[in-house]
PDB file of C-alpha atoms in Angstrom:
ATOM      1  CA  MET A   1      73.962   6.935   9.372  1.00 75.00           C
ATOM      2  CA  SER A   2      71.739   4.117   8.459  1.00 87.00           C
ATOM      3  CA  PRO A   3      70.704   1.513  11.269  1.00 87.00           C
ATOM      4  CA  GLU A   4      72.772  -1.252   9.521  1.00 91.00           C
ATOM      5  CA  ARG A   5      75.997   0.895   9.459  1.00 92.00           C
ATOM      6  CA  ALA A   6      75.314   1.808  13.174  1.00 89.00           C
ATOM      7  CA  ILE A   7      75.039  -1.824  14.040  1.00 91.00           C
ATOM      8  CA  LEU A   8      78.307  -2.662  12.298  1.00 93.00           C
ATOM      9  CA  ARG A   9      80.130   0.200  13.885  1.00 89.00           C
ATOM     10  CA  ASP A  10      78.862  -0.871  17.348  1.00 87.00           C
ATOM     11  CA  ALA A  11      79.812  -4.527  16.542  1.00 90.00           C
ATOM     12  CA  LEU A  12      83.288  -3.484  15.772  1.00 91.00           C
ATOM     13  CA  GLY A  13      83.515  -1.358  18.896  1.00 86.00           C
ATOM     14  CA  ILE A  14      82.578  -4.242  21.038  1.00 86.00           C
ATOM     15  CA  ALA A  15      84.946  -6.482  19.254  1.00 90.00           C
ATOM     16  CA  ILE A  16      87.855  -4.116  19.774  1.00 88.00           C
ATOM     17  CA  ALA A  17      87.090  -3.877  23.477  1.00 83.00           C
ATOM     18  CA  SER A  18      86.874  -7.578  23.656  1.00 87.00           C
ATOM     19  CA  GLY A  19      90.114  -7.992  22.002  1.00 88.00           C
ATOM     20  CA  ALA A  20      91.853  -5.921  24.607  1.00 82.00           C
ATOM     21  CA  TYR A  21      90.163  -7.860  27.230  1.00 84.00           C
ATOM     22  CA  ALA A  22      91.467 -11.041  25.363  1.00 91.00           C
ATOM     23  CA  ILE A  23      94.996  -9.725  25.767  1.00 90.00           C
ATOM     24  CA  SER A  24      94.707 -10.053  29.483  1.00 88.00           C
ATOM     25  CA  PHE A  25      93.264 -13.470  29.268  1.00 93.00           C
ATOM     26  CA  GLY A  26      96.212 -14.520  27.099  1.00 95.00           C
ATOM     27  CA  ALA A  27      98.507 -13.063  29.507  1.00 92.00           C
ATOM     28  CA  ILE A  28      96.905 -14.399  32.638  1.00 92.00           C
ATOM     29  CA  SER A  29      96.464 -17.972  31.049  1.00 95.00           C
ATOM     30  CA  THR A  30     100.023 -18.246  30.165  1.00 94.00           C
ATOM     31  CA  ALA A  31     101.164 -16.942  33.628  1.00 92.00           C
ATOM     32  CA  ALA A  32      98.947 -19.676  35.154  1.00 92.00           C
ATOM     33  CA  GLY A  33     101.085 -22.225  33.650  1.00 92.00           C
ATOM     34  CA  VAL A  34      98.734 -23.180  30.627  1.00 95.00           C
ATOM     35  CA  SER A  35     100.683 -23.441  27.469  1.00 95.00           C
ATOM     36  CA  LEU A  36     100.634 -21.182  24.460  1.00 95.00           C
ATOM     37  CA  LEU A  37      98.629 -23.638  22.359  1.00 97.00           C
ATOM     38  CA  GLN A  38      96.247 -24.578  25.089  1.00 97.00           C
ATOM     39  CA  THR A  39      95.501 -20.934  25.751  1.00 97.00           C
ATOM     40  CA  CYS A  40      94.909 -20.299  22.119  1.00 97.00           C
ATOM     41  CA  ALA A  41      92.744 -23.508  21.773  1.00 98.00           C
ATOM     42  CA  LEU A  42      90.461 -22.118  24.583  1.00 98.00           C
ATOM     43  CA  SER A  43      89.736 -18.918  22.891  1.00 98.00           C
ATOM     44  CA  VAL A  44      89.030 -20.923  19.682  1.00 98.00           C
ATOM     45  CA  LEU A  45      87.025 -23.763  21.105  1.00 98.00           C
ATOM     46  CA  MET A  46      85.540 -22.531  24.289  1.00 98.00           C
ATOM     47  CA  PHE A  47      85.006 -18.803  23.210  1.00 97.00           C
ATOM     48  CA  THR A  48      83.087 -17.568  26.298  1.00 95.00           C
ATOM     49  CA  GLY A  49      85.425 -15.270  28.391  1.00 91.00           C
ATOM     50  CA  ALA A  50      84.322 -15.774  32.065  1.00 91.00           C
ATOM     51  CA  SER A  51      84.462 -19.589  31.550  1.00 95.00           C
ATOM     52  CA  GLN A  52      87.952 -19.341  30.154  1.00 96.00           C
ATOM     53  CA  PHE A  53      89.200 -17.101  32.913  1.00 94.00           C
ATOM     54  CA  ALA A  54      87.691 -19.525  35.508  1.00 94.00           C
ATOM     55  CA  LEU A  55      89.427 -22.591  34.003  1.00 96.00           C
ATOM     56  CA  VAL A  56      92.672 -20.969  33.855  1.00 95.00           C
ATOM     57  CA  GLY A  57      92.175 -19.030  37.281  1.00 92.00           C
ATOM     58  CA  VAL A  58      91.615 -22.512  39.004  1.00 93.00           C
ATOM     59  CA  ILE A  59      94.661 -24.088  37.377  1.00 94.00           C
ATOM     60  CA  GLY A  60      96.854 -21.114  38.242  1.00 91.00           C
ATOM     61  CA  ALA A  61      95.655 -21.347  41.976  1.00 88.00           C
ATOM     62  CA  GLY A  62      96.728 -24.871  42.079  1.00 87.00           C
ATOM     63  CA  GLY A  63      93.334 -26.433  41.787  1.00 88.00           C
ATOM     64  CA  SER A  64      92.487 -29.668  39.784  1.00 91.00           C
ATOM     65  CA  VAL A  65      91.745 -29.078  36.199  1.00 94.00           C
ATOM     66  CA  TRP A  66      88.527 -30.864  36.639  1.00 95.00           C
ATOM     67  CA  ALA A  67      87.340 -28.393  39.269  1.00 93.00           C
ATOM     68  CA  GLY A  68      88.276 -25.697  36.830  1.00 95.00           C
ATOM     69  CA  ALA A  69      86.535 -27.388  33.918  1.00 96.00           C
ATOM     70  CA  ALA A  70      83.253 -27.971  35.990  1.00 95.00           C
ATOM     71  CA  THR A  71      83.313 -24.128  37.085  1.00 95.00           C
ATOM     72  CA  ALA A  72      83.924 -23.226  33.367  1.00 96.00           C
ATOM     73  CA  ALA A  73      80.805 -25.403  32.454  1.00 95.00           C
ATOM     74  CA  LEU A  74      78.734 -23.867  35.285  1.00 94.00           C
ATOM     75  CA  LEU A  75      79.627 -20.423  34.100  1.00 92.00           C
ATOM     76  CA  GLY A  76      78.711 -21.440  30.533  1.00 93.00           C
ATOM     77  CA  SER A  77      75.135 -22.264  31.618  1.00 91.00           C
ATOM     78  CA  ARG A  78      73.962 -18.681  31.219  1.00 88.00           C
ATOM     79  CA  ASN A  79      74.732 -19.108  27.398  1.00 93.00           C
ATOM     80  CA  ALA A  80      72.063 -21.758  27.254  1.00 92.00           C
ATOM     81  CA  MET A  81      69.587 -19.130  28.596  1.00 86.00           C
ATOM     82  CA  TYR A  82      70.827 -16.837  25.875  1.00 90.00           C
ATOM     83  CA  GLY A  83      70.224 -19.389  23.221  1.00 92.00           C
ATOM     84  CA  LEU A  84      66.716 -19.855  24.312  1.00 88.00           C
ATOM     85  CA  ARG A  85      66.145 -16.132  24.021  1.00 85.00           C
ATOM     86  CA  LEU A  86      67.919 -16.022  20.524  1.00 92.00           C
ATOM     87  CA  SER A  87      66.419 -19.056  18.823  1.00 90.00           C
ATOM     88  CA  SER A  88      63.112 -17.437  17.781  1.00 87.00           C
ATOM     89  CA  LEU A  89      64.959 -14.482  16.547  1.00 91.00           C
ATOM     90  CA  LEU A  90      67.831 -16.319  14.655  1.00 93.00           C
ATOM     91  CA  GLU A  91      65.690 -19.166  13.192  1.00 89.00           C
ATOM     92  CA  VAL A  92      68.723 -21.228  12.304  1.00 92.00           C
ATOM     93  CA  ARG A  93      68.723 -24.686  11.116  1.00 91.00           C
ATOM     94  CA  GLY A  94      71.347 -27.536  10.339  1.00 92.00           C
ATOM     95  CA  LEU A  95      74.877 -26.186   9.750  1.00 94.00           C
ATOM     96  CA  ARG A  96      73.784 -22.607  10.380  1.00 95.00           C
ATOM     97  CA  ARG A  97      72.688 -23.387  13.823  1.00 96.00           C
ATOM     98  CA  ILE A  98      76.081 -25.357  14.593  1.00 96.00           C
ATOM     99  CA  ALA A  99      77.816 -22.132  13.626  1.00 97.00           C
ATOM    100  CA  ALA A 100      75.451 -19.777  15.314  1.00 97.00           C
ATOM    101  CA  ALA A 101      75.622 -21.764  18.612  1.00 97.00           C
ATOM    102  CA  HIS A 102      79.359 -21.074  18.994  1.00 98.00           C
ATOM    103  CA  LEU A 103      78.706 -17.308  18.844  1.00 97.00           C
ATOM    104  CA  VAL A 104      76.211 -17.197  21.594  1.00 97.00           C
ATOM    105  CA  ILE A 105      77.801 -15.334  24.330  1.00 94.00           C
ATOM    106  CA  ASP A 106      77.032 -12.039  26.391  1.00 90.00           C
ATOM    107  CA  GLU A 107      77.929  -9.605  23.932  1.00 90.00           C
ATOM    108  CA  THR A 108      76.188 -11.148  20.864  1.00 94.00           C
ATOM    109  CA  THR A 109      73.135 -11.677  22.788  1.00 93.00           C
ATOM    110  CA  ALA A 110      72.990  -8.116  24.191  1.00 87.00           C
ATOM    111  CA  MET A 111      73.472  -6.778  20.615  1.00 88.00           C
ATOM    112  CA  ALA A 112      70.921  -8.983  19.108  1.00 91.00           C
ATOM    113  CA  ILE A 113      68.008  -8.557  21.439  1.00 86.00           C
ATOM    114  CA  ALA A 114      68.344  -4.871  21.700  1.00 80.00           C
ATOM    115  CA  ARG A 115      66.851  -4.306  18.200  1.00 84.00           C
ATOM    116  CA  ASP A 116      63.253  -3.974  17.370  1.00 82.00           C
ATOM    117  CA  ASP A 117      63.450  -5.208  13.877  1.00 91.00           C
ATOM    118  CA  PRO A 118      64.328  -8.837  13.623  1.00 92.00           C
ATOM    119  CA  ARG A 119      66.481  -8.429  10.565  1.00 95.00           C
ATOM    120  CA  GLN A 120      68.673  -5.883  12.322  1.00 94.00           C
ATOM    121  CA  GLY A 121      68.728  -8.211  15.317  1.00 94.00           C
ATOM    122  CA  ARG A 122      70.184 -10.935  13.114  1.00 96.00           C
ATOM    123  CA  LEU A 123      72.715  -8.646  11.559  1.00 96.00           C
ATOM    124  CA  ALA A 124      73.808  -7.473  14.939  1.00 95.00           C
ATOM    125  CA  PHE A 125      74.174 -11.052  16.167  1.00 97.00           C
ATOM    126  CA  TRP A 126      76.352 -12.206  13.239  1.00 97.00           C
ATOM    127  CA  ALA A 127      78.436  -9.178  12.774  1.00 96.00           C
ATOM    128  CA  THR A 128      79.188  -9.001  16.414  1.00 95.00           C
ATOM    129  CA  GLY A 129      79.943 -12.700  16.562  1.00 97.00           C
ATOM    130  CA  PHE A 130      82.319 -12.690  13.713  1.00 97.00           C
ATOM    131  CA  ALA A 131      84.269  -9.479  14.572  1.00 96.00           C
ATOM    132  CA  LEU A 132      84.494 -10.552  18.139  1.00 96.00           C
ATOM    133  CA  PHE A 133      85.659 -14.025  17.421  1.00 98.00           C
ATOM    134  CA  THR A 134      88.363 -12.784  15.266  1.00 97.00           C
ATOM    135  CA  LEU A 135      89.621 -10.067  17.584  1.00 96.00           C
ATOM    136  CA  TRP A 136      89.187 -12.355  20.629  1.00 97.00           C
ATOM    137  CA  ASN A 137      91.635 -14.877  19.078  1.00 98.00           C
ATOM    138  CA  ILE A 138      94.083 -12.280  17.997  1.00 97.00           C
ATOM    139  CA  GLY A 139      94.099 -10.720  21.390  1.00 95.00           C
ATOM    140  CA  THR A 140      94.511 -13.871  23.104  1.00 97.00           C
ATOM    141  CA  LEU A 141      97.627 -14.739  20.997  1.00 97.00           C
ATOM    142  CA  MET A 142      99.223 -11.288  21.624  1.00 95.00           C
ATOM    143  CA  GLY A 143      98.811 -11.676  25.285  1.00 93.00           C
ATOM    144  CA  ALA A 144     100.051 -15.080  25.547  1.00 95.00           C
ATOM    145  CA  LEU A 145     103.036 -14.370  23.292  1.00 94.00           C
ATOM    146  CA  ALA A 146     103.884 -11.295  25.465  1.00 91.00           C
ATOM    147  CA  THR A 147     103.756 -13.225  28.698  1.00 88.00           C
ATOM    148  CA  HIS A 148     105.583 -16.194  27.155  1.00 82.00           C
ATOM    149  CA  ALA A 149     108.624 -13.947  26.584  1.00 79.00           C
ATOM    150  CA  LEU A 150     108.670 -13.072  30.379  1.00 77.00           C
ATOM    151  CA  SER A 151     110.718 -15.341  32.657  1.00 65.00           C
ATOM    152  CA  ASN A 152     108.699 -14.634  35.802  1.00 70.00           C
ATOM    153  CA  PRO A 153     105.089 -13.187  35.101  1.00 67.00           C
ATOM    154  CA  ARG A 154     104.643 -12.679  38.965  1.00 68.00           C
ATOM    155  CA  VAL A 155     107.200  -9.808  38.953  1.00 71.00           C
ATOM    156  CA  LEU A 156     104.570  -7.889  36.992  1.00 76.00           C
ATOM    157  CA  GLY A 157     101.822  -8.638  39.420  1.00 81.00           C
ATOM    158  CA  LEU A 158      99.994 -10.886  37.079  1.00 80.00           C
ATOM    159  CA  ASP A 159      98.910 -13.104  39.905  1.00 81.00           C
ATOM    160  CA  ALA A 160      96.694 -10.292  40.927  1.00 87.00           C
ATOM    161  CA  ALA A 161      95.245  -9.803  37.650  1.00 87.00           C
ATOM    162  CA  PRO A 162      92.663 -12.718  37.850  1.00 87.00           C
ATOM    163  CA  PRO A 163      90.557 -11.415  40.688  1.00 91.00           C
ATOM    164  CA  ALA A 164      90.586  -8.018  39.188  1.00 92.00           C
ATOM    165  CA  ALA A 165      89.294  -9.395  36.029  1.00 87.00           C
ATOM    166  CA  PHE A 166      86.679 -11.434  37.681  1.00 88.00           C
ATOM    167  CA  LEU A 167      85.676  -8.230  39.602  1.00 93.00           C
ATOM    168  CA  ALA A 168      85.351  -6.351  36.531  1.00 90.00           C
ATOM    169  CA  LEU A 169      83.113  -8.958  34.965  1.00 84.00           C
ATOM    170  CA  LEU A 170      80.977  -9.049  38.155  1.00 91.00           C
ATOM    171  CA  ALA A 171      80.412  -5.395  38.624  1.00 91.00           C
ATOM    172  CA  PRO A 172      77.872  -4.652  35.875  1.00 88.00           C
ATOM    173  CA  ARG A 173      75.697  -7.567  37.402  1.00 89.00           C
ATOM    174  CA  LEU A 174      75.414  -5.842  40.646  1.00 92.00           C
ATOM    175  CA  ARG A 175      72.979  -3.012  40.148  1.00 87.00           C
ATOM    176  CA  THR A 176      70.423  -4.060  42.630  1.00 91.00           C
ATOM    177  CA  ARG A 177      70.510  -5.307  46.322  1.00 93.00           C
ATOM    178  CA  GLU A 178      69.910  -9.025  45.811  1.00 93.00           C
ATOM    179  CA  PRO A 179      72.806  -9.695  43.430  1.00 95.00           C
ATOM    180  CA  LEU A 180      75.050  -7.734  45.721  1.00 96.00           C
ATOM    181  CA  ALA A 181      73.886  -9.810  48.599  1.00 96.00           C
ATOM    182  CA  ILE A 182      74.340 -13.104  46.762  1.00 96.00           C
ATOM    183  CA  ALA A 183      78.021 -11.952  45.596  1.00 97.00           C
ATOM    184  CA  LEU A 184      79.012 -11.152  49.107  1.00 97.00           C
ATOM    185  CA  ALA A 185      77.589 -14.363  50.616  1.00 97.00           C
ATOM    186  CA  ALA A 186      79.238 -16.427  47.877  1.00 97.00           C
ATOM    187  CA  ALA A 187      82.698 -14.956  48.457  1.00 97.00           C
ATOM    188  CA  VAL A 188      82.234 -15.420  52.368  1.00 97.00           C
ATOM    189  CA  VAL A 189      81.164 -18.966  51.878  1.00 97.00           C
ATOM    190  CA  ALA A 190      83.939 -19.841  49.304  1.00 96.00           C
ATOM    191  CA  ILE A 191      86.700 -18.445  51.643  1.00 96.00           C
ATOM    192  CA  ALA A 192      85.085 -20.210  54.659  1.00 97.00           C
ATOM    193  CA  VAL A 193      85.236 -23.600  53.000  1.00 96.00           C
ATOM    194  CA  LEU A 194      88.554 -23.230  51.201  1.00 93.00           C
ATOM    195  CA  PRO A 195      90.788 -24.707  53.867  1.00 94.00           C
ATOM    196  CA  LEU A 196      88.407 -27.698  54.179  1.00 93.00           C
ATOM    197  CA  VAL A 197      88.145 -28.962  50.590  1.00 87.00           C
ATOM    198  CA  PRO A 198      90.503 -29.406  47.506  1.00 82.00           C
ATOM    199  CA  ALA A 199      91.226 -26.245  45.444  1.00 78.00           C
ATOM    200  CA  GLY A 200      88.489 -25.379  43.071  1.00 81.00           C
ATOM    201  CA  VAL A 201      85.710 -27.258  45.022  1.00 87.00           C
ATOM    202  CA  PRO A 202      84.687 -24.129  46.801  1.00 91.00           C
ATOM    203  CA  LEU A 203      83.385 -22.794  43.573  1.00 90.00           C
ATOM    204  CA  LEU A 204      81.261 -26.034  42.998  1.00 88.00           C
ATOM    205  CA  ILE A 205      79.831 -25.703  46.594  1.00 93.00           C
ATOM    206  CA  VAL A 206      78.865 -22.063  45.917  1.00 94.00           C
ATOM    207  CA  ALA A 207      77.159 -22.906  42.599  1.00 91.00           C
ATOM    208  CA  LEU A 208      75.138 -25.682  44.224  1.00 92.00           C
ATOM    209  CA  LEU A 209      74.072 -23.416  47.031  1.00 95.00           C
ATOM    210  CA  VAL A 210      73.030 -20.487  44.935  1.00 94.00           C
ATOM    211  CA  SER A 211      71.096 -23.005  42.548  1.00 92.00           C
ATOM    212  CA  VAL A 212      69.260 -24.429  45.625  1.00 94.00           C
ATOM    213  CA  TYR A 213      68.517 -20.969  46.737  1.00 95.00           C
ATOM    214  CA  GLY A 214      67.259 -19.803  43.261  1.00 93.00           C
ATOM    215  CA  LEU A 215      65.161 -22.784  42.579  1.00 91.00           C
ATOM    216  CA  PHE A 216      63.652 -23.431  45.996  1.00 91.00           C
ATOM    217  CA  GLY A 217      64.201 -20.185  47.936  1.00 87.00           C
ATOM    218  CA  ARG A 218      61.510 -17.648  48.717  1.00 77.00           C
ATOM    219  CA  ALA A 219      60.308 -15.927  45.628  1.00 65.00           C
ATOM    220  CA  ALA A 220      61.333 -12.238  45.198  1.00 55.00           C
TER     221      ALA A 220
ATOM    222  CA  MET B   1      95.824 -33.591  31.767  1.00 85.00           C
ATOM    223  CA  ILE B   2      95.343 -29.710  31.209  1.00 94.00           C
ATOM    224  CA  TRP B   3      94.407 -30.820  27.510  1.00 96.00           C
ATOM    225  CA  ALA B   4      91.820 -33.130  28.635  1.00 97.00           C
ATOM    226  CA  GLY B   5      90.365 -30.284  30.816  1.00 96.00           C
ATOM    227  CA  VAL B   6      90.437 -27.828  28.148  1.00 97.00           C
ATOM    228  CA  LEU B   7      88.634 -30.114  25.524  1.00 97.00           C
ATOM    229  CA  VAL B   8      85.942 -31.459  27.916  1.00 97.00           C
ATOM    230  CA  ALA B   9      85.360 -27.925  29.285  1.00 98.00           C
ATOM    231  CA  SER B  10      85.146 -26.447  25.606  1.00 98.00           C
ATOM    232  CA  ALA B  11      82.707 -29.212  24.613  1.00 98.00           C
ATOM    233  CA  SER B  12      80.383 -28.611  27.659  1.00 97.00           C
ATOM    234  CA  CYS B  13      80.306 -24.980  27.000  1.00 97.00           C
ATOM    235  CA  TYR B  14      79.520 -25.500  23.398  1.00 98.00           C
ATOM    236  CA  ALA B  15      76.932 -28.023  24.195  1.00 97.00           C
ATOM    237  CA  LEU B  16      75.196 -25.568  26.506  1.00 96.00           C
ATOM    238  CA  LYS B  17      75.092 -22.969  23.796  1.00 96.00           C
ATOM    239  CA  LEU B  18      73.780 -25.463  21.240  1.00 96.00           C
ATOM    240  CA  ALA B  19      71.236 -26.536  23.829  1.00 95.00           C
ATOM    241  CA  GLY B  20      69.809 -23.185  24.114  1.00 92.00           C
ATOM    242  CA  LEU B  21      69.323 -22.810  20.466  1.00 93.00           C
ATOM    243  CA  SER B  22      67.559 -26.170  20.220  1.00 93.00           C
ATOM    244  CA  LEU B  23      65.518 -26.656  23.404  1.00 88.00           C
ATOM    245  CA  PRO B  24      61.796 -25.868  23.209  1.00 83.00           C
ATOM    246  CA  GLN B  25      60.845 -22.313  24.121  1.00 75.00           C
ATOM    247  CA  ARG B  26      58.717 -23.172  27.168  1.00 77.00           C
ATOM    248  CA  TRP B  27      61.865 -23.891  29.069  1.00 71.00           C
ATOM    249  CA  LEU B  28      62.404 -20.152  29.257  1.00 68.00           C
ATOM    250  CA  GLN B  29      58.890 -19.597  30.722  1.00 75.00           C
ATOM    251  CA  ASN B  30      59.809 -21.392  34.044  1.00 83.00           C
ATOM    252  CA  GLN B  31      60.362 -18.452  36.327  1.00 86.00           C
ATOM    253  CA  ARG B  32      62.311 -20.230  39.104  1.00 88.00           C
ATOM    254  CA  VAL B  33      64.795 -21.224  36.295  1.00 84.00           C
ATOM    255  CA  GLN B  34      64.840 -17.605  34.922  1.00 84.00           C
ATOM    256  CA  ARG B  35      65.677 -16.312  38.167  1.00 88.00           C
ATOM    257  CA  THR B  36      68.362 -18.867  38.915  1.00 89.00           C
ATOM    258  CA  VAL B  37      70.518 -18.772  35.872  1.00 85.00           C
ATOM    259  CA  PRO B  38      71.665 -15.259  36.194  1.00 87.00           C
ATOM    260  CA  MET B  39      72.502 -15.897  39.766  1.00 91.00           C
ATOM    261  CA  ILE B  40      75.114 -18.484  38.847  1.00 90.00           C
ATOM    262  CA  PRO B  41      77.670 -16.314  37.331  1.00 89.00           C
ATOM    263  CA  ILE B  42      77.265 -13.606  40.041  1.00 93.00           C
ATOM    264  CA  ALA B  43      78.016 -16.208  42.856  1.00 94.00           C
ATOM    265  CA  LEU B  44      80.770 -17.885  40.935  1.00 91.00           C
ATOM    266  CA  LEU B  45      82.555 -14.608  39.978  1.00 92.00           C
ATOM    267  CA  ALA B  46      82.344 -13.431  43.576  1.00 95.00           C
ATOM    268  CA  ALA B  47      83.592 -16.736  44.940  1.00 94.00           C
ATOM    269  CA  LEU B  48      86.527 -16.516  42.374  1.00 91.00           C
ATOM    270  CA  VAL B  49      87.339 -12.865  43.546  1.00 94.00           C
ATOM    271  CA  GLY B  50      87.496 -14.005  47.115  1.00 95.00           C
ATOM    272  CA  THR B  51      89.401 -17.343  46.719  1.00 92.00           C
ATOM    273  CA  GLN B  52      91.894 -15.918  44.348  1.00 90.00           C
ATOM    274  CA  THR B  53      92.764 -12.974  46.437  1.00 94.00           C
ATOM    275  CA  PHE B  54      92.965 -14.657  49.848  1.00 94.00           C
ATOM    276  CA  SER B  55      94.556 -18.001  49.184  1.00 89.00           C
ATOM    277  CA  VAL B  56      97.476 -19.875  48.010  1.00 83.00           C
ATOM    278  CA  GLY B  57      96.387 -23.551  47.135  1.00 77.00           C
ATOM    279  CA  GLN B  58      94.420 -24.540  50.289  1.00 81.00           C
ATOM    280  CA  HIS B  59      95.814 -21.943  52.786  1.00 88.00           C
ATOM    281  CA  LEU B  60      94.179 -18.597  53.438  1.00 93.00           C
ATOM    282  CA  VAL B  61      96.901 -15.882  53.188  1.00 92.00           C
ATOM    283  CA  LEU B  62      96.781 -11.954  53.293  1.00 94.00           C
ATOM    284  CA  ASP B  63      99.266 -10.442  51.063  1.00 93.00           C
ATOM    285  CA  VAL B  64      99.621  -7.729  48.309  1.00 94.00           C
ATOM    286  CA  ARG B  65      96.951  -9.224  46.405  1.00 94.00           C
ATOM    287  CA  ALA B  66      94.381  -7.818  48.811  1.00 96.00           C
ATOM    288  CA  ALA B  67      95.660  -4.464  48.286  1.00 96.00           C
ATOM    289  CA  ALA B  68      95.391  -5.045  44.610  1.00 96.00           C
ATOM    290  CA  LEU B  69      91.836  -5.983  45.110  1.00 97.00           C
ATOM    291  CA  VAL B  70      91.047  -2.679  46.877  1.00 97.00           C
ATOM    292  CA  VAL B  71      92.491  -0.694  44.059  1.00 97.00           C
ATOM    293  CA  ALA B  72      90.507  -2.687  41.532  1.00 96.00           C
ATOM    294  CA  ILE B  73      87.357  -2.077  43.503  1.00 96.00           C
ATOM    295  CA  VAL B  74      88.025   1.628  43.308  1.00 97.00           C
ATOM    296  CA  ALA B  75      88.862   1.452  39.658  1.00 97.00           C
ATOM    297  CA  VAL B  76      85.620  -0.469  39.098  1.00 95.00           C
ATOM    298  CA  ALA B  77      83.531   2.068  41.155  1.00 95.00           C
ATOM    299  CA  LEU B  78      85.177   4.797  38.870  1.00 96.00           C
ATOM    300  CA  ARG B  79      83.821   2.820  35.865  1.00 92.00           C
ATOM    301  CA  ALA B  80      87.351   2.344  34.514  1.00 92.00           C
ATOM    302  CA  PRO B  81      87.449   0.075  31.484  1.00 86.00           C
ATOM    303  CA  PHE B  82      88.475  -3.516  31.874  1.00 82.00           C
ATOM    304  CA  LEU B  83      92.087  -3.379  30.904  1.00 83.00           C
ATOM    305  CA  VAL B  84      92.559  -0.537  33.312  1.00 90.00           C
ATOM    306  CA  VAL B  85      91.181  -2.349  36.132  1.00 92.00           C
ATOM    307  CA  VAL B  86      93.356  -5.382  35.532  1.00 89.00           C
ATOM    308  CA  ALA B  87      96.396  -3.118  34.910  1.00 91.00           C
ATOM    309  CA  VAL B  88      96.129  -1.169  38.079  1.00 94.00           C
ATOM    310  CA  ALA B  89      95.575  -4.289  40.207  1.00 94.00           C
ATOM    311  CA  SER B  90      98.702  -5.927  38.625  1.00 91.00           C
ATOM    312  CA  ALA B  91     100.724  -2.718  39.078  1.00 94.00           C
ATOM    313  CA  THR B  92      99.776  -2.610  42.743  1.00 95.00           C
ATOM    314  CA  ALA B  93     100.820  -6.138  43.427  1.00 93.00           C
ATOM    315  CA  ALA B  94     104.054  -5.528  41.587  1.00 91.00           C
ATOM    316  CA  LEU B  95     104.965  -2.352  43.521  1.00 93.00           C
ATOM    317  CA  GLY B  96     103.697  -3.908  46.762  1.00 91.00           C
ATOM    318  CA  ARG B  97     106.390  -6.648  46.256  1.00 88.00           C
ATOM    319  CA  LEU B  98     109.182  -4.178  45.483  1.00 87.00           C
ATOM    320  CA  ILE B  99     108.517  -2.319  48.744  1.00 83.00           C
TER     321      ILE B  99
END
């Protein structure tokens, strides 16, 4: 198989897996009380999974929309770092940059920077981006429609779905000791301050603390 | 109100993506920044797992969602695919409520 065909096959595989993941986003979002149209708008306009889950997760847990929005933006900060890594590879200007920016996410970055040949890297970025965007939005609509038809999503245990989803997103990032320690500390701090501050705010406190630790703490 | 949050958060996320493609490369060379940015999603995702499992609004509670989390941890440790992790956790909570 030519490298190009292999790239297209991998892109489709990743997009299909993400589409399945989007089904659970659509279901969780609708169960959280976010409307069908808002759920679909999130997948079209925000198009970065962890941030979308965080926004609807905070809303579903009774937090303020703005705490959810701030958490979503903080989670999206890693996409800026991906963009920095991708810019010399993609070399996009004007309208193409406007379009490319929307596709800068975990999966497209991983696919693009894994190639030695820049031309293949660009193909991987665009192919993964377009396939994933398409299936991500189809999956969201399917999940949202399915849950929309249910009278009480709680009966299906869908309120236990967001933590499981966050855990599944987190697990691949915990391969060494430091991330694991950060994750445990963050969970403990968030639970400890939860009764003291409005819903959603524990997340912002944790984000602030970890940023201070990363920027000013002892270098590893 | 939800619409405003959806639109502002979406615009913020897009602005961050565009900033990455547009900012000068030397921003990437700051080691402190490089080390901190991957820490933020780890801390936030862990905090989300903790708070969404053990609370209702501003109150700490222990209910079937804790059992669902344990099952999800086992599924993740067994490298189950994303949908399976979410499905077994939901099923655990649903079953727990039936009992």
